[in-house]
mmCIF file of C-alpha atoms and ligand atoms in Angstrom:
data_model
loop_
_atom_site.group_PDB
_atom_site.id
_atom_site.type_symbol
_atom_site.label_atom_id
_atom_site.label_comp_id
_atom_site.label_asym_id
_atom_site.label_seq_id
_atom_site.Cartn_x
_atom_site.Cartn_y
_atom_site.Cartn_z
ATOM 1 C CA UNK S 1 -81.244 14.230 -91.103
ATOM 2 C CA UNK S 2 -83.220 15.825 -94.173
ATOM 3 C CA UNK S 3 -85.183 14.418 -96.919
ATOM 4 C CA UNK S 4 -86.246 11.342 -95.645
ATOM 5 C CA UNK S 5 -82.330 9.888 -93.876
ATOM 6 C CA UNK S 6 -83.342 8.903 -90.662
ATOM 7 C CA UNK S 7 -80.135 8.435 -88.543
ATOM 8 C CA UNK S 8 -80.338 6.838 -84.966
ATOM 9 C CA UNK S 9 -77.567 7.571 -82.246
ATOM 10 C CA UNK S 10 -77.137 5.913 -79.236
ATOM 11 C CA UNK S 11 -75.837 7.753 -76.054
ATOM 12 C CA UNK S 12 -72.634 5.347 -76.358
ATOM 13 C CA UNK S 13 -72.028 6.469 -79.312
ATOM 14 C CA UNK S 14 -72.482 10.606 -78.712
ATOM 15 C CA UNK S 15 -70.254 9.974 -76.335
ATOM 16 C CA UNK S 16 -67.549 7.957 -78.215
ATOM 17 C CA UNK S 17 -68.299 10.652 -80.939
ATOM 18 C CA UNK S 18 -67.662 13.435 -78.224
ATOM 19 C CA UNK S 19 -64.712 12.343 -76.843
ATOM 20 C CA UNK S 20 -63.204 11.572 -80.505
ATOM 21 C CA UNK S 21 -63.653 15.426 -81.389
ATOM 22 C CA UNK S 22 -62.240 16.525 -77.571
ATOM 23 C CA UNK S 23 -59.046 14.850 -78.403
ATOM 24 C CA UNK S 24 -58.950 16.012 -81.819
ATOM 25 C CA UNK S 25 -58.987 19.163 -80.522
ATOM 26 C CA UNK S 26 -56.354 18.588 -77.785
ATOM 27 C CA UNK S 27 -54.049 17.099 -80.576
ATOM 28 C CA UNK S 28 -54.574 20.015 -82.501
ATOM 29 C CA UNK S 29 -53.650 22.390 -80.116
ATOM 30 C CA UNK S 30 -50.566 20.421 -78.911
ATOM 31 C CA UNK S 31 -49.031 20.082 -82.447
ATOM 32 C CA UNK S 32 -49.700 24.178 -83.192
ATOM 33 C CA UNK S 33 -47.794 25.436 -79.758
ATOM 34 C CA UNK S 34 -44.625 24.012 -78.335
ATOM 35 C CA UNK S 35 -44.651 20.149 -79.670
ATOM 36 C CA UNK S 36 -41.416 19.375 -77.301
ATOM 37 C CA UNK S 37 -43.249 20.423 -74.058
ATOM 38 C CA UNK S 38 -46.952 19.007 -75.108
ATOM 39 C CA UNK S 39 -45.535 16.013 -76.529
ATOM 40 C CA UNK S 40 -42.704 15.104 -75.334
ATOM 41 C CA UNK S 41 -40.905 11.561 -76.828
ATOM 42 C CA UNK S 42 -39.835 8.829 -74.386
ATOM 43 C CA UNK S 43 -37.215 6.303 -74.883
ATOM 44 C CA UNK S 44 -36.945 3.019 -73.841
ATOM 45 C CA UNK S 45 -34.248 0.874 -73.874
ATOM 46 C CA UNK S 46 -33.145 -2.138 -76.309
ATOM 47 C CA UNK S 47 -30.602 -4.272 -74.755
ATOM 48 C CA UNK S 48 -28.268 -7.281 -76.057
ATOM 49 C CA UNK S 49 -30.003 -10.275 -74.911
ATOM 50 C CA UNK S 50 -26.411 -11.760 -74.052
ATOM 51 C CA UNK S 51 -25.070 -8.921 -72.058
ATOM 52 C CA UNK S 52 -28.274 -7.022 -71.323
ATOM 53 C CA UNK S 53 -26.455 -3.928 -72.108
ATOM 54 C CA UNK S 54 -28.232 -1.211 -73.919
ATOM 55 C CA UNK S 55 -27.415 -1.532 -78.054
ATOM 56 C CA UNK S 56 -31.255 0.366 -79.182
ATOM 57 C CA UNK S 57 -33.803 3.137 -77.889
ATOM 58 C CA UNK S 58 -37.740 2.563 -78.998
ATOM 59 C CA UNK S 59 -39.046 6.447 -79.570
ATOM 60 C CA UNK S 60 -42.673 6.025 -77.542
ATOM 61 C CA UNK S 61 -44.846 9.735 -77.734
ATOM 62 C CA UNK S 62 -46.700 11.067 -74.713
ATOM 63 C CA UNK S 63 -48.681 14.000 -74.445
ATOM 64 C CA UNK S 64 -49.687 16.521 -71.640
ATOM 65 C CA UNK S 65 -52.619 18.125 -71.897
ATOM 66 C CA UNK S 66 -53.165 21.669 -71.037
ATOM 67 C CA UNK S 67 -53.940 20.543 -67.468
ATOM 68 C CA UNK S 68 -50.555 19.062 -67.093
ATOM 69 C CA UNK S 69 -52.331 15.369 -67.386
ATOM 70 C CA UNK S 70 -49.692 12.906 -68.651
ATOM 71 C CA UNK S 71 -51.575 10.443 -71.625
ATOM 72 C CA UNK S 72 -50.040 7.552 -73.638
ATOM 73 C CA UNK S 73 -50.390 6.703 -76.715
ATOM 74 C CA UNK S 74 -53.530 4.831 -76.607
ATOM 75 C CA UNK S 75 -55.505 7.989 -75.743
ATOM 76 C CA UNK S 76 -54.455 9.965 -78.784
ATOM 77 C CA UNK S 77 -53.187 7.963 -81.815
ATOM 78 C CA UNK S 78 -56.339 6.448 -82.911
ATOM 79 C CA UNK S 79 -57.697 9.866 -83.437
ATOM 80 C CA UNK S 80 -54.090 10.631 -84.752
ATOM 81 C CA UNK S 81 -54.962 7.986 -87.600
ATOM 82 C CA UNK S 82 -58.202 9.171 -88.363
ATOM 83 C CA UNK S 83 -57.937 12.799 -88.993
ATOM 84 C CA UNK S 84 -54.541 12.919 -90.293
ATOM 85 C CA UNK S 85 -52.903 14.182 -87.301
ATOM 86 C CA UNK S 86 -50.603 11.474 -87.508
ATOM 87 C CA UNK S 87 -48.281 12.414 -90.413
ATOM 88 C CA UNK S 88 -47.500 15.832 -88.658
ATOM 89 C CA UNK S 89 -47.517 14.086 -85.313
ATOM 90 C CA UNK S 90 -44.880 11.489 -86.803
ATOM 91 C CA UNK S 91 -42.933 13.779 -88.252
ATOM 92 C CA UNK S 92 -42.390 15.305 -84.900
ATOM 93 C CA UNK S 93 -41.613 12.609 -83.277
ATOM 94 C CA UNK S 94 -39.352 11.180 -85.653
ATOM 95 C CA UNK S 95 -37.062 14.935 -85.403
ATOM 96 C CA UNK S 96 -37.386 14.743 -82.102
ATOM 97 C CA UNK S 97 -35.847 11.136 -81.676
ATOM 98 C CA UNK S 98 -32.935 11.688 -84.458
ATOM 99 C CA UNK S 99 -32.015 15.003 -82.478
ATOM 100 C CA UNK S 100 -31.230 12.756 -79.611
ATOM 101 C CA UNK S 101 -29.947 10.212 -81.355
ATOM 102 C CA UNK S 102 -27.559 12.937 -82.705
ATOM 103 C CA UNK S 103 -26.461 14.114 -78.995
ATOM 104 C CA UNK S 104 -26.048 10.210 -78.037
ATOM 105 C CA UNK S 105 -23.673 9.826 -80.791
ATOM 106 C CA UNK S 106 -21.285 7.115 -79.010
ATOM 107 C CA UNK S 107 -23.603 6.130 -76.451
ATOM 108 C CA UNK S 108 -26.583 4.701 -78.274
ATOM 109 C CA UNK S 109 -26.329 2.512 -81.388
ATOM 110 C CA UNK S 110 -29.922 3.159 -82.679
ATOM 111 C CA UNK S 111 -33.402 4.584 -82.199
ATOM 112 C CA UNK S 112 -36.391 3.188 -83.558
ATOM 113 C CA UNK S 113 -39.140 5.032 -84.441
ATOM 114 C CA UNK S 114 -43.032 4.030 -85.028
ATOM 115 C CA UNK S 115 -44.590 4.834 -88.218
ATOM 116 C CA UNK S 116 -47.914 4.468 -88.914
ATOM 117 C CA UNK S 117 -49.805 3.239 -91.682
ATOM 118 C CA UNK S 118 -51.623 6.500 -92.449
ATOM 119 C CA UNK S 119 -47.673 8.130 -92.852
ATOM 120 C CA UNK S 120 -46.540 5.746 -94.880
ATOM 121 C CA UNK S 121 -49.560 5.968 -97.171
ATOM 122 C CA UNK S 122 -48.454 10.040 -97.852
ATOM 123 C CA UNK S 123 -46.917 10.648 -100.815
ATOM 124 C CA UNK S 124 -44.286 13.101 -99.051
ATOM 125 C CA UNK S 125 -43.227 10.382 -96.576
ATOM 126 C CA UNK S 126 -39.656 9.388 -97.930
ATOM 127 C CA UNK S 127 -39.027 13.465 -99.094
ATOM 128 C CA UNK S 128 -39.777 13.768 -95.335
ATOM 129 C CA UNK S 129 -37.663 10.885 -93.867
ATOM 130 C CA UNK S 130 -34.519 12.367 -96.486
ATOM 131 C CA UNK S 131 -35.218 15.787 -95.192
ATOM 132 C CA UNK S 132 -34.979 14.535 -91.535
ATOM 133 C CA UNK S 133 -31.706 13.004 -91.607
ATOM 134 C CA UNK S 134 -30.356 15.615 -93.993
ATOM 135 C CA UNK S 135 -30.499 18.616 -90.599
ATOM 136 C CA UNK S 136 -28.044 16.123 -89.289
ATOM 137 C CA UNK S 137 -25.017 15.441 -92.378
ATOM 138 C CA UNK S 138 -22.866 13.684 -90.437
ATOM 139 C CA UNK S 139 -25.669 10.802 -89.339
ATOM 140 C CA UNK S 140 -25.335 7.339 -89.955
ATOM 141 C CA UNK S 141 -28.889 6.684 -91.649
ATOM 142 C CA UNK S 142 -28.482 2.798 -90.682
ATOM 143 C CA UNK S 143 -28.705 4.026 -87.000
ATOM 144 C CA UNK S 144 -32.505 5.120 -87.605
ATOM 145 C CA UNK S 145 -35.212 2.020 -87.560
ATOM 146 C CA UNK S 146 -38.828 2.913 -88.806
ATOM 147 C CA UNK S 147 -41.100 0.524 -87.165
ATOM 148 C CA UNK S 148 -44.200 -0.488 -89.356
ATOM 149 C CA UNK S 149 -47.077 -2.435 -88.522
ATOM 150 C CA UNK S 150 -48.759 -5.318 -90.630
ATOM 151 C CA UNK S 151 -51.787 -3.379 -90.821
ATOM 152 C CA UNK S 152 -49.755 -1.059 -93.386
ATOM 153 C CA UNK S 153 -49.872 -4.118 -95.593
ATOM 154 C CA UNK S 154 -53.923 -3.959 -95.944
ATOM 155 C CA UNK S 155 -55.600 -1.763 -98.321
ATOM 156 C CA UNK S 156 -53.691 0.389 -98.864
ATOM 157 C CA UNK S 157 -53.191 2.396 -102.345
ATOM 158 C CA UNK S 158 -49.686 2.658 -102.347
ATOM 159 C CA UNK S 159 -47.225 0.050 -102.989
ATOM 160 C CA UNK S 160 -45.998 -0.556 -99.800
ATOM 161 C CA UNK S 161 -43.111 -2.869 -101.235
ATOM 162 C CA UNK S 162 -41.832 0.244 -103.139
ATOM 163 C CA UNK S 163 -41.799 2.756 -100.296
ATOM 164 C CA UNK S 164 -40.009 0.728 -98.109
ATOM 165 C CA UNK S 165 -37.699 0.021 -101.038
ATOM 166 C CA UNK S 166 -37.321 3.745 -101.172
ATOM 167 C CA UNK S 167 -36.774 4.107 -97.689
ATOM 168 C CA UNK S 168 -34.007 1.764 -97.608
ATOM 169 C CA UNK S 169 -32.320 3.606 -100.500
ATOM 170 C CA UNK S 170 -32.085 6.235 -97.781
ATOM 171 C CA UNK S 171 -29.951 3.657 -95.677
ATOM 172 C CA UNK S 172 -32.508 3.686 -93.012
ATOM 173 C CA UNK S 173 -33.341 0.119 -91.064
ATOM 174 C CA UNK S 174 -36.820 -1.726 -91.175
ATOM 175 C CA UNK S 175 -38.216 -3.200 -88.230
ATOM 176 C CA UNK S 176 -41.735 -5.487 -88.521
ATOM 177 C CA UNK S 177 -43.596 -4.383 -85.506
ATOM 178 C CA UNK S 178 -45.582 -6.634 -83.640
ATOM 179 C CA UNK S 179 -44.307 -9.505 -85.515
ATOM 180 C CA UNK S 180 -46.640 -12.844 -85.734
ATOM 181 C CA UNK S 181 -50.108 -10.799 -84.475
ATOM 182 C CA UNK S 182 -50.967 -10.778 -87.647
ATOM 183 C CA UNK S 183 -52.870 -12.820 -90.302
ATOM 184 C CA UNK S 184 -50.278 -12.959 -92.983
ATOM 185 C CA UNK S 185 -47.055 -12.406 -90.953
ATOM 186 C CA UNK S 186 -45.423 -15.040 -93.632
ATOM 187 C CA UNK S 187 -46.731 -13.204 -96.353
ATOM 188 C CA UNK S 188 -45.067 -9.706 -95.051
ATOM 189 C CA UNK S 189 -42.245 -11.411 -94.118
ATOM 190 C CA UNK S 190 -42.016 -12.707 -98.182
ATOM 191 C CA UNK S 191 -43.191 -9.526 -99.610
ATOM 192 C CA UNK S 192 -41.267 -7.000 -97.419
ATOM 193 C CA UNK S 193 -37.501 -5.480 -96.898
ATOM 194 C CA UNK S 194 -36.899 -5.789 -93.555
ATOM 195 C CA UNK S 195 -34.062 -5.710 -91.386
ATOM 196 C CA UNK S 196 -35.814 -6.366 -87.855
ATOM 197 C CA UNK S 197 -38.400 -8.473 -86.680
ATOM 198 C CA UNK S 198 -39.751 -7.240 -83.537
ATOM 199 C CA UNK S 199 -41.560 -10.465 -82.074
ATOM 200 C CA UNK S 200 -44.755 -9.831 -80.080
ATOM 201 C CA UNK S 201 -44.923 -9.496 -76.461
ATOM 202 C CA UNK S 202 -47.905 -11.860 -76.697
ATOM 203 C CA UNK S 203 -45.131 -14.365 -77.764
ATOM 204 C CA UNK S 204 -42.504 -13.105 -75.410
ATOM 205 C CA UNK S 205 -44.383 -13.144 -71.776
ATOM 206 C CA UNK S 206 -44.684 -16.585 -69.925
ATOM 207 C CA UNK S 207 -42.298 -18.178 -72.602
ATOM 208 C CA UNK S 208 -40.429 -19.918 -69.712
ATOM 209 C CA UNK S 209 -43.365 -21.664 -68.844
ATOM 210 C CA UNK S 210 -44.855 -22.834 -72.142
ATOM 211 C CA UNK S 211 -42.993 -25.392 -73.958
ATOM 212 C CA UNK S 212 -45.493 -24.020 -77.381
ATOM 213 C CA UNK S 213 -44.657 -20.358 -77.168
ATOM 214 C CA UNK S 214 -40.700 -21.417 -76.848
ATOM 215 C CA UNK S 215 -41.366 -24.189 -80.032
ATOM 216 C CA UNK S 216 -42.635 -20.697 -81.827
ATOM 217 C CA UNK S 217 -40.132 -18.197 -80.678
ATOM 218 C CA UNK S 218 -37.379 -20.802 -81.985
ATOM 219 C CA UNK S 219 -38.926 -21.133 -84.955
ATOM 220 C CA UNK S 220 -39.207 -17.218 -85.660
ATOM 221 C CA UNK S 221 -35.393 -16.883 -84.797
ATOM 222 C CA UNK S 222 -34.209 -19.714 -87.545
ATOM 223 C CA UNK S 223 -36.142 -18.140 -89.395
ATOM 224 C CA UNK S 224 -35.094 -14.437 -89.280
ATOM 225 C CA UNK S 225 -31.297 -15.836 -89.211
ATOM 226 C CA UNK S 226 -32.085 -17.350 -92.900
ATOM 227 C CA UNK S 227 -33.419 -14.192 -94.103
ATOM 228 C CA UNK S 228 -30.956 -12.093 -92.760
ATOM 229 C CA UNK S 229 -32.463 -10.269 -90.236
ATOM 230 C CA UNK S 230 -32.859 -9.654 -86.689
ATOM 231 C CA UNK S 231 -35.424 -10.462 -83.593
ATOM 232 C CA UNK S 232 -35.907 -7.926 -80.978
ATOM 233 C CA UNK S 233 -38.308 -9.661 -78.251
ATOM 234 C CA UNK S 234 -41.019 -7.354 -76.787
ATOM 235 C CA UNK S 235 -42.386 -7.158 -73.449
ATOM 236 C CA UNK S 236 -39.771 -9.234 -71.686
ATOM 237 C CA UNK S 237 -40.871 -8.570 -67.942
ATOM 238 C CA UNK S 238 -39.558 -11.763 -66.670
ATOM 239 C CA UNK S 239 -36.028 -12.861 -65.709
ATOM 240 C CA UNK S 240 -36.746 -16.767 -66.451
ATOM 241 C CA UNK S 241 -38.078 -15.757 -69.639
ATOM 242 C CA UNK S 242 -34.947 -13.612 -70.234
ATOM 243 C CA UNK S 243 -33.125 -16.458 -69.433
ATOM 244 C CA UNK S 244 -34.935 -18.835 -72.214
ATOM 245 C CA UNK S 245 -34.573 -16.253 -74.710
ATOM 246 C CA UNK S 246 -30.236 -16.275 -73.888
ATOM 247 C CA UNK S 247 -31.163 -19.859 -74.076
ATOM 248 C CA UNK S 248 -32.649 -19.580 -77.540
ATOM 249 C CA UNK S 249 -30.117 -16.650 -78.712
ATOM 250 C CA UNK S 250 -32.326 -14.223 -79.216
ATOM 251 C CA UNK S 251 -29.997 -11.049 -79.985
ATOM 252 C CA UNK S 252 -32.083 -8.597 -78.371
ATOM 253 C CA UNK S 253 -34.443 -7.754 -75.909
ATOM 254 C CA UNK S 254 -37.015 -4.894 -74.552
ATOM 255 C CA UNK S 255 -39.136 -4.910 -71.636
ATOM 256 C CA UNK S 256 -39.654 -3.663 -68.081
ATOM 257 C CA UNK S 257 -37.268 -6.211 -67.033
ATOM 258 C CA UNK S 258 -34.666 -3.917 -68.386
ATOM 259 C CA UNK S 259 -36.340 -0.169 -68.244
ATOM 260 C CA UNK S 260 -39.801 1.277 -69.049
ATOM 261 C CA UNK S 261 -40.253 4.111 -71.280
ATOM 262 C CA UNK S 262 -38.443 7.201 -69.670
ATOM 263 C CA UNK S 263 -38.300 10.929 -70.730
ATOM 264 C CA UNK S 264 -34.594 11.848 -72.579
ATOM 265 C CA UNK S 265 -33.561 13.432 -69.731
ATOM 266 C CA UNK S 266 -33.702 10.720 -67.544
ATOM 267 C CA UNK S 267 -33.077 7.820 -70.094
ATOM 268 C CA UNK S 268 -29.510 9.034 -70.576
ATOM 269 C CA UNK S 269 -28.556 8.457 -66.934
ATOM 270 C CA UNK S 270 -28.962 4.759 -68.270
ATOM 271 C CA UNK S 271 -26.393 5.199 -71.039
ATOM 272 C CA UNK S 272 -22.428 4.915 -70.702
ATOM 273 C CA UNK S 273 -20.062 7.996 -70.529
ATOM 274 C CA UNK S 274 -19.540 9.165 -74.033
ATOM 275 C CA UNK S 275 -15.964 8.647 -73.281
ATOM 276 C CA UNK S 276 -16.587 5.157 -71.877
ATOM 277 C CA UNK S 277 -18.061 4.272 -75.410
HETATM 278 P P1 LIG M 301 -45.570 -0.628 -79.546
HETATM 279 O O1 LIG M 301 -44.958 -0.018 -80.748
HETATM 280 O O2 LIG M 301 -45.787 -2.102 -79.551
HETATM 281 O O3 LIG M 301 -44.674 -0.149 -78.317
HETATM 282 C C1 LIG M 301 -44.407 -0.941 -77.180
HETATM 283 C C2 LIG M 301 -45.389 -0.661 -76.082
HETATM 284 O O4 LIG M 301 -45.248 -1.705 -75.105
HETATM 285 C C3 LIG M 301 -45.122 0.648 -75.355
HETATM 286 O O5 LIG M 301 -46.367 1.154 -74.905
HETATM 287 C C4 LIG M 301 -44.281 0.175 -74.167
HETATM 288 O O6 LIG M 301 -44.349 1.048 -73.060
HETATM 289 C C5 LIG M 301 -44.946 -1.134 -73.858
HETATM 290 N N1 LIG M 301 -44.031 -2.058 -73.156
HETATM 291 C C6 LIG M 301 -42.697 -2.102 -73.247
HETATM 292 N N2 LIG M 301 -42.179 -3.085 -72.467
HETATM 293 C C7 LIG M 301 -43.220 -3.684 -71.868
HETATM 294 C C8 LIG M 301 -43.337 -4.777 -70.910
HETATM 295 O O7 LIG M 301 -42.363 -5.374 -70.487
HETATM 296 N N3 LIG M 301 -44.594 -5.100 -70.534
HETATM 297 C C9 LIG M 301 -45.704 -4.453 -70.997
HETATM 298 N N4 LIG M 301 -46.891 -4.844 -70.532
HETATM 299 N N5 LIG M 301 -45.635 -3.422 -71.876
HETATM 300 C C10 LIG M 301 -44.407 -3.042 -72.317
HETATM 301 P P2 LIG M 301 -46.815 2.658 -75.163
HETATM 302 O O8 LIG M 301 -45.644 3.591 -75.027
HETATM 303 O O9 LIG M 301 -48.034 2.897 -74.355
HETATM 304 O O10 LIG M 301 -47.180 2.658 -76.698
HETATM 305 C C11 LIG M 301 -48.309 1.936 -77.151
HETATM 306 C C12 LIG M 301 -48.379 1.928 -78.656
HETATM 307 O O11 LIG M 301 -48.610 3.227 -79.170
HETATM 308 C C13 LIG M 301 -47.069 1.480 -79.313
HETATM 309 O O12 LIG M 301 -47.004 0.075 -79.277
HETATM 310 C C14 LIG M 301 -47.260 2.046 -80.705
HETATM 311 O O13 LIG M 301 -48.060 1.210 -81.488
HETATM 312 C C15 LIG M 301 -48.019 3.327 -80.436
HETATM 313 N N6 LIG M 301 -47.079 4.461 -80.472
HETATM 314 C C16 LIG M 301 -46.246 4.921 -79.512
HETATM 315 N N7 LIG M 301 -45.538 5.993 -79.952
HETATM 316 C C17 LIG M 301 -45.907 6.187 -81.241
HETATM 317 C C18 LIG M 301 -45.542 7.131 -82.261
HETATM 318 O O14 LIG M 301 -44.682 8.012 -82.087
HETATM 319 N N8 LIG M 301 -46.156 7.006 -83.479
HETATM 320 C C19 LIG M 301 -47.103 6.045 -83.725
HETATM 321 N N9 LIG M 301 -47.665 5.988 -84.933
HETATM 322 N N10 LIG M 301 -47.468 5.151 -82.799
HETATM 323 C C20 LIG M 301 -46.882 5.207 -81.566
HETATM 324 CA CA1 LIG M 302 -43.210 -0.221 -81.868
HETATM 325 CA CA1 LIG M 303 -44.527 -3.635 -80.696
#
């Protein structure tokens, strides 16, 4: 490496390396041509645990690369995080899901969109978030929930406490994402201004079954009830464990069970007749 750095790679890790720069590159080229068509926003539906009727949408981004190869999340986000791609990628995708949220005016509550820690770390976020839901005047900001991990909590510079303060001055919701996989889900639950608690599918999936994970999930729900807010149950895939979470009144539910993540087009088959609503 020069002077006298001596740096030792592995062939694991020129590959890692490698493929970390190919998607870079892939993201980069998606976000500068048509964003609708290379990354394209899925929706997946929340439903009232009671009635299982749909009362949410979670905004999930895909991508297609050039050779018309569908890829979730998983492939691209991490490298999303680390170079920055992330902020313009969220923006996109939070545009994208208010637009529909817009055209589903009476036949979809909410959306809730993912944020990442990296966004919510930029100092432009909440000009961005108020410039979002101003292309749309006659929105009901309470109808858009920004979904934020624990992981925002850690290290980072800003205040976190004061930008979600400042998002919530917009009238936008809060939703904890991947509630209790944290270390110091009490803590965030203390510290932050949430509306939602969106408990873990790692809670959620076999709770029929285990007397512990149903000790936990009623626990959570007393819990969110005394601070106000709300539990949206991930990953329910199960119809007994749907059944225990009507049993615990849960108020709302999303899983396979009920739909898996579908483009907009074919989500809104799912939803009632505008006139219907
Ligand atoms: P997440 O926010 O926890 O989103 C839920 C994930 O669980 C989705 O995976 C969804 O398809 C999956 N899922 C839903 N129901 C079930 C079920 O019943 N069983 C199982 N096994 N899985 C279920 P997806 O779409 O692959 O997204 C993965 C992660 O990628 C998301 O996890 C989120 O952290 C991230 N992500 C997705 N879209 C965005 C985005 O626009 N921005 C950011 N920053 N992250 C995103
Ligand atoms: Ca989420
Ligand atoms: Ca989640």
């Amino acid at each position: 490496a020069g002077g006298n750095r001596l740096q030792v790679f592995s062939d694991e890790m020129r590959v890692a390396v490698k493929e970390r720069i190919a998607a870079e590159a892939r993201l980069r080229a998606a976000l500068a041509g048509d964003r609708e068509a290379a990354l394209p926003v899925w929706f997946q539906p929340i439903v009232s645990t009671a009635t299982g009727r749909i009362v949410g949408a979670e905004a999930l981004v895909r991508m297609f690369t050039p050779e018309g190869t569908l890829l979730g999340p998983g492939h691209f986000i991490p490298a999303a995080e680390e170079t920055g791609l992330v902020v313009p990628l969220g923006e996109h995708v939070l545009r994208l899901a208010v637009r529909h949220l817009v055209a589903w005016t009476n036949q979809l509550p909410y959306i809730s969109v993912n944020v990442s820690p990296r966004q919510l770390a930029e100092p432009d976020f909440v000009p961005m978030v108020a410039s979002v839901l101003a292309e749309h005047p006659g929105l009901d900001p309470s109808r858009v929930v920004l979904e934020i991990t624990e992981t925002a909590l850690l290290g980072s510079a800003v205040d976190v406490r004061d930008r979600l303060e400042a998002i919530k001055d917009l009238g936008v919701r809060v939703a904890l994402d991947d509630f209790g996989t944290g270390y110091s889900s009490l803590t965030w639950l203390q510290s932050v201004p949430a509306d939602v608690v969106k408990l873990d599918r790692s809670f959620v999936a076999g709770l029929a079954a285990d007397p512990r994970k149903s000790s936990i999930i009623s626990a959570v729900l007393w819990l969110a009830r005394s601070l106000n807010m709300t539990v949206v149950a991930e990953g329910v895939e199960d119809p007994d464990d749907w059944k225990a979470l009507q049993a615990a009144e849960c108020p709302s539910c999303q899983g396979y069970l009920f739909g898996r993540p579908l483009p907009a087009s074919e989500f809104e088959l799912m939803l009632p007749f505008p006139e219907a609503a």
